[in-house]
Amino acid sequence: AILKHHTRHDVATGHQSSAVITNSILKVKTLDESIRSTERYSTARKVRQSMRRIFSVAQDLKNDESSFPEGSPKPKGRPTKRTYRPSFEQSTQSLRTSFRQSRRYMRNSSAFQSIKNMFSSQSSEIGMKSLDKNLSKSVKFDALFVREYKTQADVNPGVSKGAALSLSWDYRTCPSVLVDKYEDSRPPRKKLNELKLSSAERQERLQSCGVSRAEMDKAIKQTNIAKRKRRETIEQLSQSATQEKLEKFKRGFKKKIGLRKSDKQEQEDLWRNAEAYFLKNC
């Protein structure tokens, strides 16, 4: 459309010269080569590069409106309707041919074919989904793979007294067993009140798992601190908006004076520590 408007403007002023047509044809050929070369890149990059080249050619054609051959006569009036249409068709014949070739190259490119295949695969998946709805559905189980994790003391403000229980990252793999055999040999499931453990029962289980008394006392101390903070949070719910503003001001003030790292520095430190951990353990 931009090339067509440019040609109409030149015909209307009576200055459609062979030099401008030749320059336009060369630029369209350059556009064809750019479209042809986009097959080496990804689909998103193809579209972006083609659009940049198209806008570049359009800008060059717009700048060529003042580049007429030397000695050309000045425009005198507007051409008649009789001479306008043949001159326009003759001057744009090569441009239209080049654009047809560009469109043919684009259709034959790998980007167009990949998009076409994507839509065809989606339509086939929709057809398979509609076919699966009419088929019977069933679930089958084969074998169970069990892991036994170690028990350790943890911090949980939800406990009433003593240290809380949690699972560690260390585990032991047990032999696999069939589902039917497991269901036949497993004990009956416990009720909810039977799953609740008192502080004495938790302490006894931790001691049987090899947890020392010092570790349990440390977990109890941290649990009491978490309980106190939870109570303070509940009591200060009415002043939550003011507290958030105050904490935000404190963080900003610490960043200004250098007592606190910026978010970007904290992210860099996290990535650096993760990389060091990976190199050390992997």
Tab-separated table of C-alpha atoms in Angstrom:
chain	number	residue	atom	x	y	z
A	1	ALA	CA	0.000	0.000	0.000
A	2	ILE	CA	2.879	2.406	0.736
A	3	LEU	CA	4.516	1.680	-2.634
A	4	LYS	CA	1.184	2.076	-4.416
A	5	HIS	CA	0.571	5.443	-2.752
A	6	HIS	CA	4.122	6.547	-3.610
A	7	THR	CA	3.640	5.608	-7.297
A	8	ARG	CA	0.290	7.384	-7.471
A	9	HIS	CA	1.848	10.507	-6.043
A	10	ASP	CA	4.654	10.435	-8.621
A	11	VAL	CA	2.234	9.874	-11.526
A	12	ALA	CA	-0.029	12.674	-10.291
A	13	THR	CA	2.845	15.137	-10.306
A	14	GLY	CA	4.092	13.927	-13.686
A	15	HIS	CA	7.482	12.789	-12.405
A	16	GLN	CA	7.416	9.009	-12.602
A	17	SER	CA	10.956	8.529	-13.861
A	18	SER	CA	12.801	5.366	-14.795
A	19	ALA	CA	15.478	6.035	-12.159
A	20	VAL	CA	12.920	5.969	-9.327
A	21	ILE	CA	11.324	2.770	-10.703
A	22	THR	CA	14.740	1.100	-10.972
A	23	ASN	CA	15.582	2.113	-7.403
A	24	SER	CA	12.239	0.796	-6.148
A	25	ILE	CA	12.721	-2.530	-7.942
A	26	LEU	CA	16.178	-2.945	-6.393
A	27	LYS	CA	14.746	-2.282	-2.932
A	28	VAL	CA	11.939	-4.788	-3.458
A	29	LYS	CA	14.516	-7.372	-4.541
A	30	THR	CA	16.433	-6.592	-1.358
A	31	LEU	CA	13.203	-7.230	0.554
A	32	ASP	CA	12.822	-10.581	-1.261
A	33	GLU	CA	16.343	-11.584	-0.264
A	34	SER	CA	15.689	-10.620	3.350
A	35	ILE	CA	12.499	-12.681	3.398
A	36	ARG	CA	14.371	-15.590	1.859
A	37	SER	CA	17.187	-15.321	4.448
A	38	THR	CA	14.788	-15.367	7.409
A	39	GLU	CA	14.398	-19.133	7.036
A	40	ARG	CA	17.631	-19.582	8.990
A	41	TYR	CA	16.203	-18.058	12.164
A	42	SER	CA	13.386	-18.834	14.578
A	43	THR	CA	9.773	-17.941	13.787
A	44	ALA	CA	9.602	-14.905	16.082
A	45	ARG	CA	12.899	-13.519	14.771
A	46	LYS	CA	11.724	-14.003	11.175
A	47	VAL	CA	8.674	-11.844	11.700
A	48	ARG	CA	10.626	-9.074	13.477
A	49	GLN	CA	13.387	-8.897	10.880
A	50	SER	CA	10.934	-8.910	7.958
A	51	MET	CA	8.935	-6.066	9.500
A	52	ARG	CA	12.113	-4.025	10.068
A	53	ARG	CA	13.158	-4.468	6.431
A	54	ILE	CA	9.682	-3.558	5.150
A	55	PHE	CA	9.597	-0.347	7.188
A	56	SER	CA	13.143	0.476	6.057
A	57	VAL	CA	12.225	0.074	2.371
A	58	ALA	CA	9.068	2.130	2.854
A	59	GLN	CA	11.072	4.928	4.489
A	60	ASP	CA	13.596	4.900	1.636
A	61	LEU	CA	10.822	5.105	-0.944
A	62	LYS	CA	9.334	8.027	0.913
A	63	ASN	CA	12.694	9.820	0.884
A	64	ASP	CA	13.051	9.215	-2.874
A	65	GLU	CA	10.080	11.456	-3.703
A	66	SER	CA	12.449	14.410	-4.142
A	67	SER	CA	15.098	12.484	-6.149
A	68	PHE	CA	14.074	13.271	-9.729
A	69	PRO	CA	16.535	13.233	-12.669
A	70	GLU	CA	18.304	16.476	-13.455
A	71	GLY	CA	16.654	18.572	-16.169
A	72	SER	CA	13.182	17.089	-15.600
A	73	PRO	CA	10.359	19.614	-16.200
A	74	LYS	CA	8.439	20.991	-13.290
A	75	PRO	CA	4.891	19.626	-12.747
A	76	LYS	CA	2.233	21.550	-14.638
A	77	GLY	CA	-1.224	20.794	-13.444
A	78	ARG	CA	-2.745	17.359	-12.772
A	79	PRO	CA	-2.778	14.515	-15.357
A	80	THR	CA	-6.108	13.630	-16.933
A	81	LYS	CA	-8.061	10.480	-16.099
A	82	ARG	CA	-7.289	9.025	-19.527
A	83	THR	CA	-3.494	9.113	-19.112
A	84	TYR	CA	-3.486	8.340	-15.393
A	85	ARG	CA	-4.541	4.670	-15.450
A	86	PRO	CA	-2.196	3.337	-18.224
A	87	SER	CA	0.833	5.146	-16.830
A	88	PHE	CA	0.073	3.857	-13.335
A	89	GLU	CA	-0.246	0.233	-14.502
A	90	GLN	CA	2.951	0.406	-16.545
A	91	SER	CA	4.962	1.933	-13.720
A	92	THR	CA	3.764	-0.521	-11.069
A	93	GLN	CA	3.912	-3.707	-13.144
A	94	SER	CA	7.424	-4.637	-12.005
A	95	LEU	CA	6.636	-3.735	-8.398
A	96	ARG	CA	3.548	-5.940	-8.361
A	97	THR	CA	5.526	-8.801	-9.895
A	98	SER	CA	8.190	-8.505	-7.212
A	99	PHE	CA	5.591	-8.484	-4.448
A	100	ARG	CA	3.976	-11.609	-5.903
A	101	GLN	CA	7.359	-13.321	-5.780
A	102	SER	CA	7.885	-12.140	-2.202
A	103	ARG	CA	4.514	-13.507	-1.178
A	104	ARG	CA	5.338	-16.829	-2.883
A	105	TYR	CA	8.660	-17.018	-1.060
A	106	MET	CA	6.962	-16.307	2.237
A	107	ARG	CA	4.390	-19.072	1.690
A	108	ASN	CA	7.117	-21.565	0.828
A	109	SER	CA	9.276	-20.595	3.802
A	110	SER	CA	9.749	-22.833	6.835
A	111	ALA	CA	8.047	-20.299	9.136
A	112	PHE	CA	4.782	-20.497	7.212
A	113	GLN	CA	4.999	-24.286	7.057
A	114	SER	CA	5.650	-24.584	10.806
A	115	ILE	CA	2.629	-22.395	11.611
A	116	LYS	CA	0.514	-24.447	9.210
A	117	ASN	CA	1.659	-27.709	10.800
A	118	MET	CA	0.967	-26.319	14.262
A	119	PHE	CA	-2.670	-25.545	13.416
A	120	SER	CA	-3.123	-28.926	11.714
A	121	SER	CA	-1.722	-30.741	14.782
A	122	GLN	CA	-4.032	-28.773	17.084
A	123	SER	CA	-7.039	-29.719	14.957
A	124	SER	CA	-5.989	-33.406	15.057
A	125	GLU	CA	-5.597	-33.228	18.864
A	126	ILE	CA	-9.109	-31.787	19.149
A	127	GLY	CA	-10.380	-34.671	17.032
A	128	MET	CA	-8.597	-37.211	19.259
A	129	LYS	CA	-10.046	-35.608	22.376
A	130	SER	CA	-13.563	-35.875	20.987
A	131	LEU	CA	-12.821	-39.524	20.120
A	132	ASP	CA	-11.497	-40.292	23.612
A	133	LYS	CA	-14.722	-39.068	25.182
A	134	ASN	CA	-16.575	-42.004	23.657
A	135	LEU	CA	-14.046	-44.566	24.960
A	136	SER	CA	-14.209	-46.179	28.382
A	137	LYS	CA	-11.778	-44.816	30.988
A	138	SER	CA	-10.007	-46.935	33.597
A	139	VAL	CA	-7.098	-46.645	36.057
A	140	LYS	CA	-4.691	-49.429	36.975
A	141	PHE	CA	-2.093	-49.609	39.752
A	142	ASP	CA	1.022	-51.779	39.657
A	143	ALA	CA	3.513	-51.481	42.507
A	144	LEU	CA	4.296	-49.187	45.422
A	145	PHE	CA	7.755	-47.737	46.076
A	146	VAL	CA	8.127	-46.730	49.740
A	147	ARG	CA	10.702	-44.381	51.300
A	148	GLU	CA	11.376	-44.203	55.024
A	149	TYR	CA	12.451	-40.713	56.131
A	150	LYS	CA	14.214	-39.934	59.391
A	151	THR	CA	12.429	-37.971	62.125
A	152	GLN	CA	13.975	-34.766	63.495
A	153	ALA	CA	13.054	-31.912	65.859
A	154	ASP	CA	11.471	-28.896	64.182
A	155	VAL	CA	10.052	-25.461	65.015
A	156	ASN	CA	6.262	-25.272	64.876
A	157	PRO	CA	4.299	-22.673	66.881
A	158	GLY	CA	1.191	-24.848	66.576
A	159	VAL	CA	2.302	-27.347	69.211
A	160	SER	CA	1.069	-26.863	72.759
A	161	LYS	CA	4.256	-27.983	74.514
A	162	GLY	CA	7.653	-29.434	73.729
A	163	ALA	CA	9.418	-29.869	70.402
A	164	ALA	CA	7.648	-30.565	67.130
A	165	LEU	CA	8.291	-33.462	64.762
A	166	SER	CA	9.305	-33.212	61.102
A	167	LEU	CA	10.885	-35.326	58.372
A	168	SER	CA	14.505	-34.833	57.343
A	169	TRP	CA	15.862	-35.001	53.794
A	170	ASP	CA	17.611	-38.334	54.447
A	171	TYR	CA	15.639	-41.428	53.550
A	172	ARG	CA	15.988	-45.162	53.042
A	173	THR	CA	14.490	-46.923	50.045
A	174	CYS	CA	12.381	-49.980	50.806
A	175	PRO	CA	11.682	-52.861	48.407
A	176	SER	CA	8.715	-52.370	46.107
A	177	VAL	CA	5.479	-54.201	46.854
A	178	LEU	CA	2.348	-54.842	44.800
A	179	VAL	CA	-0.714	-52.801	45.630
A	180	ASP	CA	-2.942	-55.816	46.317
A	181	LYS	CA	-0.355	-57.368	48.631
A	182	TYR	CA	0.119	-54.084	50.494
A	183	GLU	CA	-3.612	-53.614	50.981
A	184	ASP	CA	-3.959	-57.143	52.347
A	185	SER	CA	-1.053	-56.855	54.822
A	186	ARG	CA	-1.288	-53.224	56.011
A	187	PRO	CA	-2.649	-52.456	59.504
A	188	PRO	CA	-5.995	-50.666	59.886
A	189	ARG	CA	-5.905	-46.903	59.384
A	190	LYS	CA	-5.735	-44.732	62.501
A	191	LYS	CA	-8.380	-42.189	63.379
A	192	LEU	CA	-7.655	-38.468	63.682
A	193	ASN	CA	-7.539	-38.454	67.493
A	194	GLU	CA	-5.111	-41.390	67.421
A	195	LEU	CA	-2.678	-39.463	65.198
A	196	LYS	CA	-2.299	-36.724	67.809
A	197	LEU	CA	0.855	-37.081	69.918
A	198	SER	CA	1.525	-35.581	73.320
A	199	SER	CA	4.779	-33.835	74.205
A	200	ALA	CA	6.013	-36.936	76.077
A	201	GLU	CA	5.312	-39.176	73.081
A	202	ARG	CA	7.099	-36.772	70.730
A	203	GLN	CA	10.101	-36.599	73.054
A	204	GLU	CA	10.246	-40.399	73.287
A	205	ARG	CA	10.085	-40.759	69.503
A	206	LEU	CA	12.835	-38.173	69.003
A	207	GLN	CA	15.090	-39.952	71.496
A	208	SER	CA	14.515	-43.267	69.714
A	209	CYS	CA	15.571	-41.599	66.429
A	210	GLY	CA	18.874	-40.410	67.942
A	211	VAL	CA	17.999	-36.738	68.574
A	212	SER	CA	19.995	-35.304	71.484
A	213	ARG	CA	18.542	-33.349	74.390
A	214	ALA	CA	20.401	-30.179	73.324
A	215	GLU	CA	18.777	-30.270	69.905
A	216	MET	CA	15.339	-30.700	71.466
A	217	ASP	CA	15.925	-27.774	73.866
A	218	LYS	CA	17.033	-25.563	70.958
A	219	ALA	CA	13.873	-26.482	69.005
A	220	ILE	CA	11.681	-25.755	72.065
A	221	LYS	CA	13.322	-22.325	72.547
A	222	GLN	CA	12.771	-21.357	68.887
A	223	THR	CA	9.185	-22.646	69.083
A	224	ASN	CA	8.442	-20.391	72.064
A	225	ILE	CA	9.878	-17.387	70.163
A	226	ALA	CA	7.648	-18.230	67.173
A	227	LYS	CA	4.611	-18.478	69.481
A	228	ARG	CA	5.332	-15.031	70.962
A	229	LYS	CA	5.688	-13.482	67.489
A	230	ARG	CA	2.414	-15.067	66.418
A	231	ARG	CA	0.620	-13.581	69.417
A	232	GLU	CA	2.100	-10.156	68.655
A	233	THR	CA	0.986	-10.425	65.038
A	234	ILE	CA	-2.583	-11.282	66.087
A	235	GLU	CA	-2.676	-8.376	68.547
A	236	GLN	CA	-1.386	-5.891	65.931
A	237	LEU	CA	-3.720	-6.860	63.076
A	238	SER	CA	-5.621	-3.596	63.493
A	239	GLN	CA	-2.380	-1.657	62.904
A	240	SER	CA	-1.140	-3.764	59.989
A	241	ALA	CA	-1.283	-0.919	57.420
A	242	THR	CA	0.809	1.382	59.633
A	243	GLN	CA	3.287	-1.406	60.419
A	244	GLU	CA	3.771	-2.201	56.717
A	245	LYS	CA	4.518	1.445	55.929
A	246	LEU	CA	6.971	1.630	58.829
A	247	GLU	CA	8.775	-1.535	57.748
A	248	LYS	CA	8.985	-0.257	54.166
A	249	PHE	CA	10.482	3.011	55.422
A	250	LYS	CA	13.038	1.112	57.538
A	251	ARG	CA	14.115	-1.032	54.588
A	252	GLY	CA	14.504	2.004	52.353
A	253	PHE	CA	16.464	3.903	55.000
A	254	LYS	CA	18.839	0.945	55.538
A	255	LYS	CA	19.438	0.696	51.793
A	256	LYS	CA	20.252	4.418	51.610
A	257	ILE	CA	22.846	4.316	54.375
A	258	GLY	CA	24.286	0.982	53.200
A	259	LEU	CA	23.162	-1.217	56.101
A	260	ARG	CA	20.958	-3.322	53.826
A	261	LYS	CA	21.660	-4.736	50.374
A	262	SER	CA	19.509	-3.782	47.442
A	263	ASP	CA	17.151	-6.300	45.867
A	264	LYS	CA	19.491	-6.683	42.890
A	265	GLN	CA	22.484	-7.414	45.145
A	266	GLU	CA	20.478	-9.934	47.151
A	267	GLN	CA	19.459	-11.738	43.965
A	268	GLU	CA	23.073	-11.810	42.768
A	269	ASP	CA	24.193	-13.228	46.128
A	270	LEU	CA	21.515	-15.910	45.971
A	271	TRP	CA	22.564	-16.954	42.461
A	272	ARG	CA	26.234	-16.944	43.517
A	273	ASN	CA	25.528	-19.113	46.560
A	274	ALA	CA	23.394	-21.502	44.502
A	275	GLU	CA	26.157	-21.858	41.921
A	276	ALA	CA	28.758	-22.511	44.625
A	277	TYR	CA	26.485	-25.110	46.258
A	278	PHE	CA	25.926	-26.819	42.905
A	279	LEU	CA	29.651	-26.965	42.124
A	280	LYS	CA	30.402	-28.298	45.585
A	281	ASN	CA	27.755	-31.038	45.755
A	282	CYS	CA	27.239	-32.023	42.097
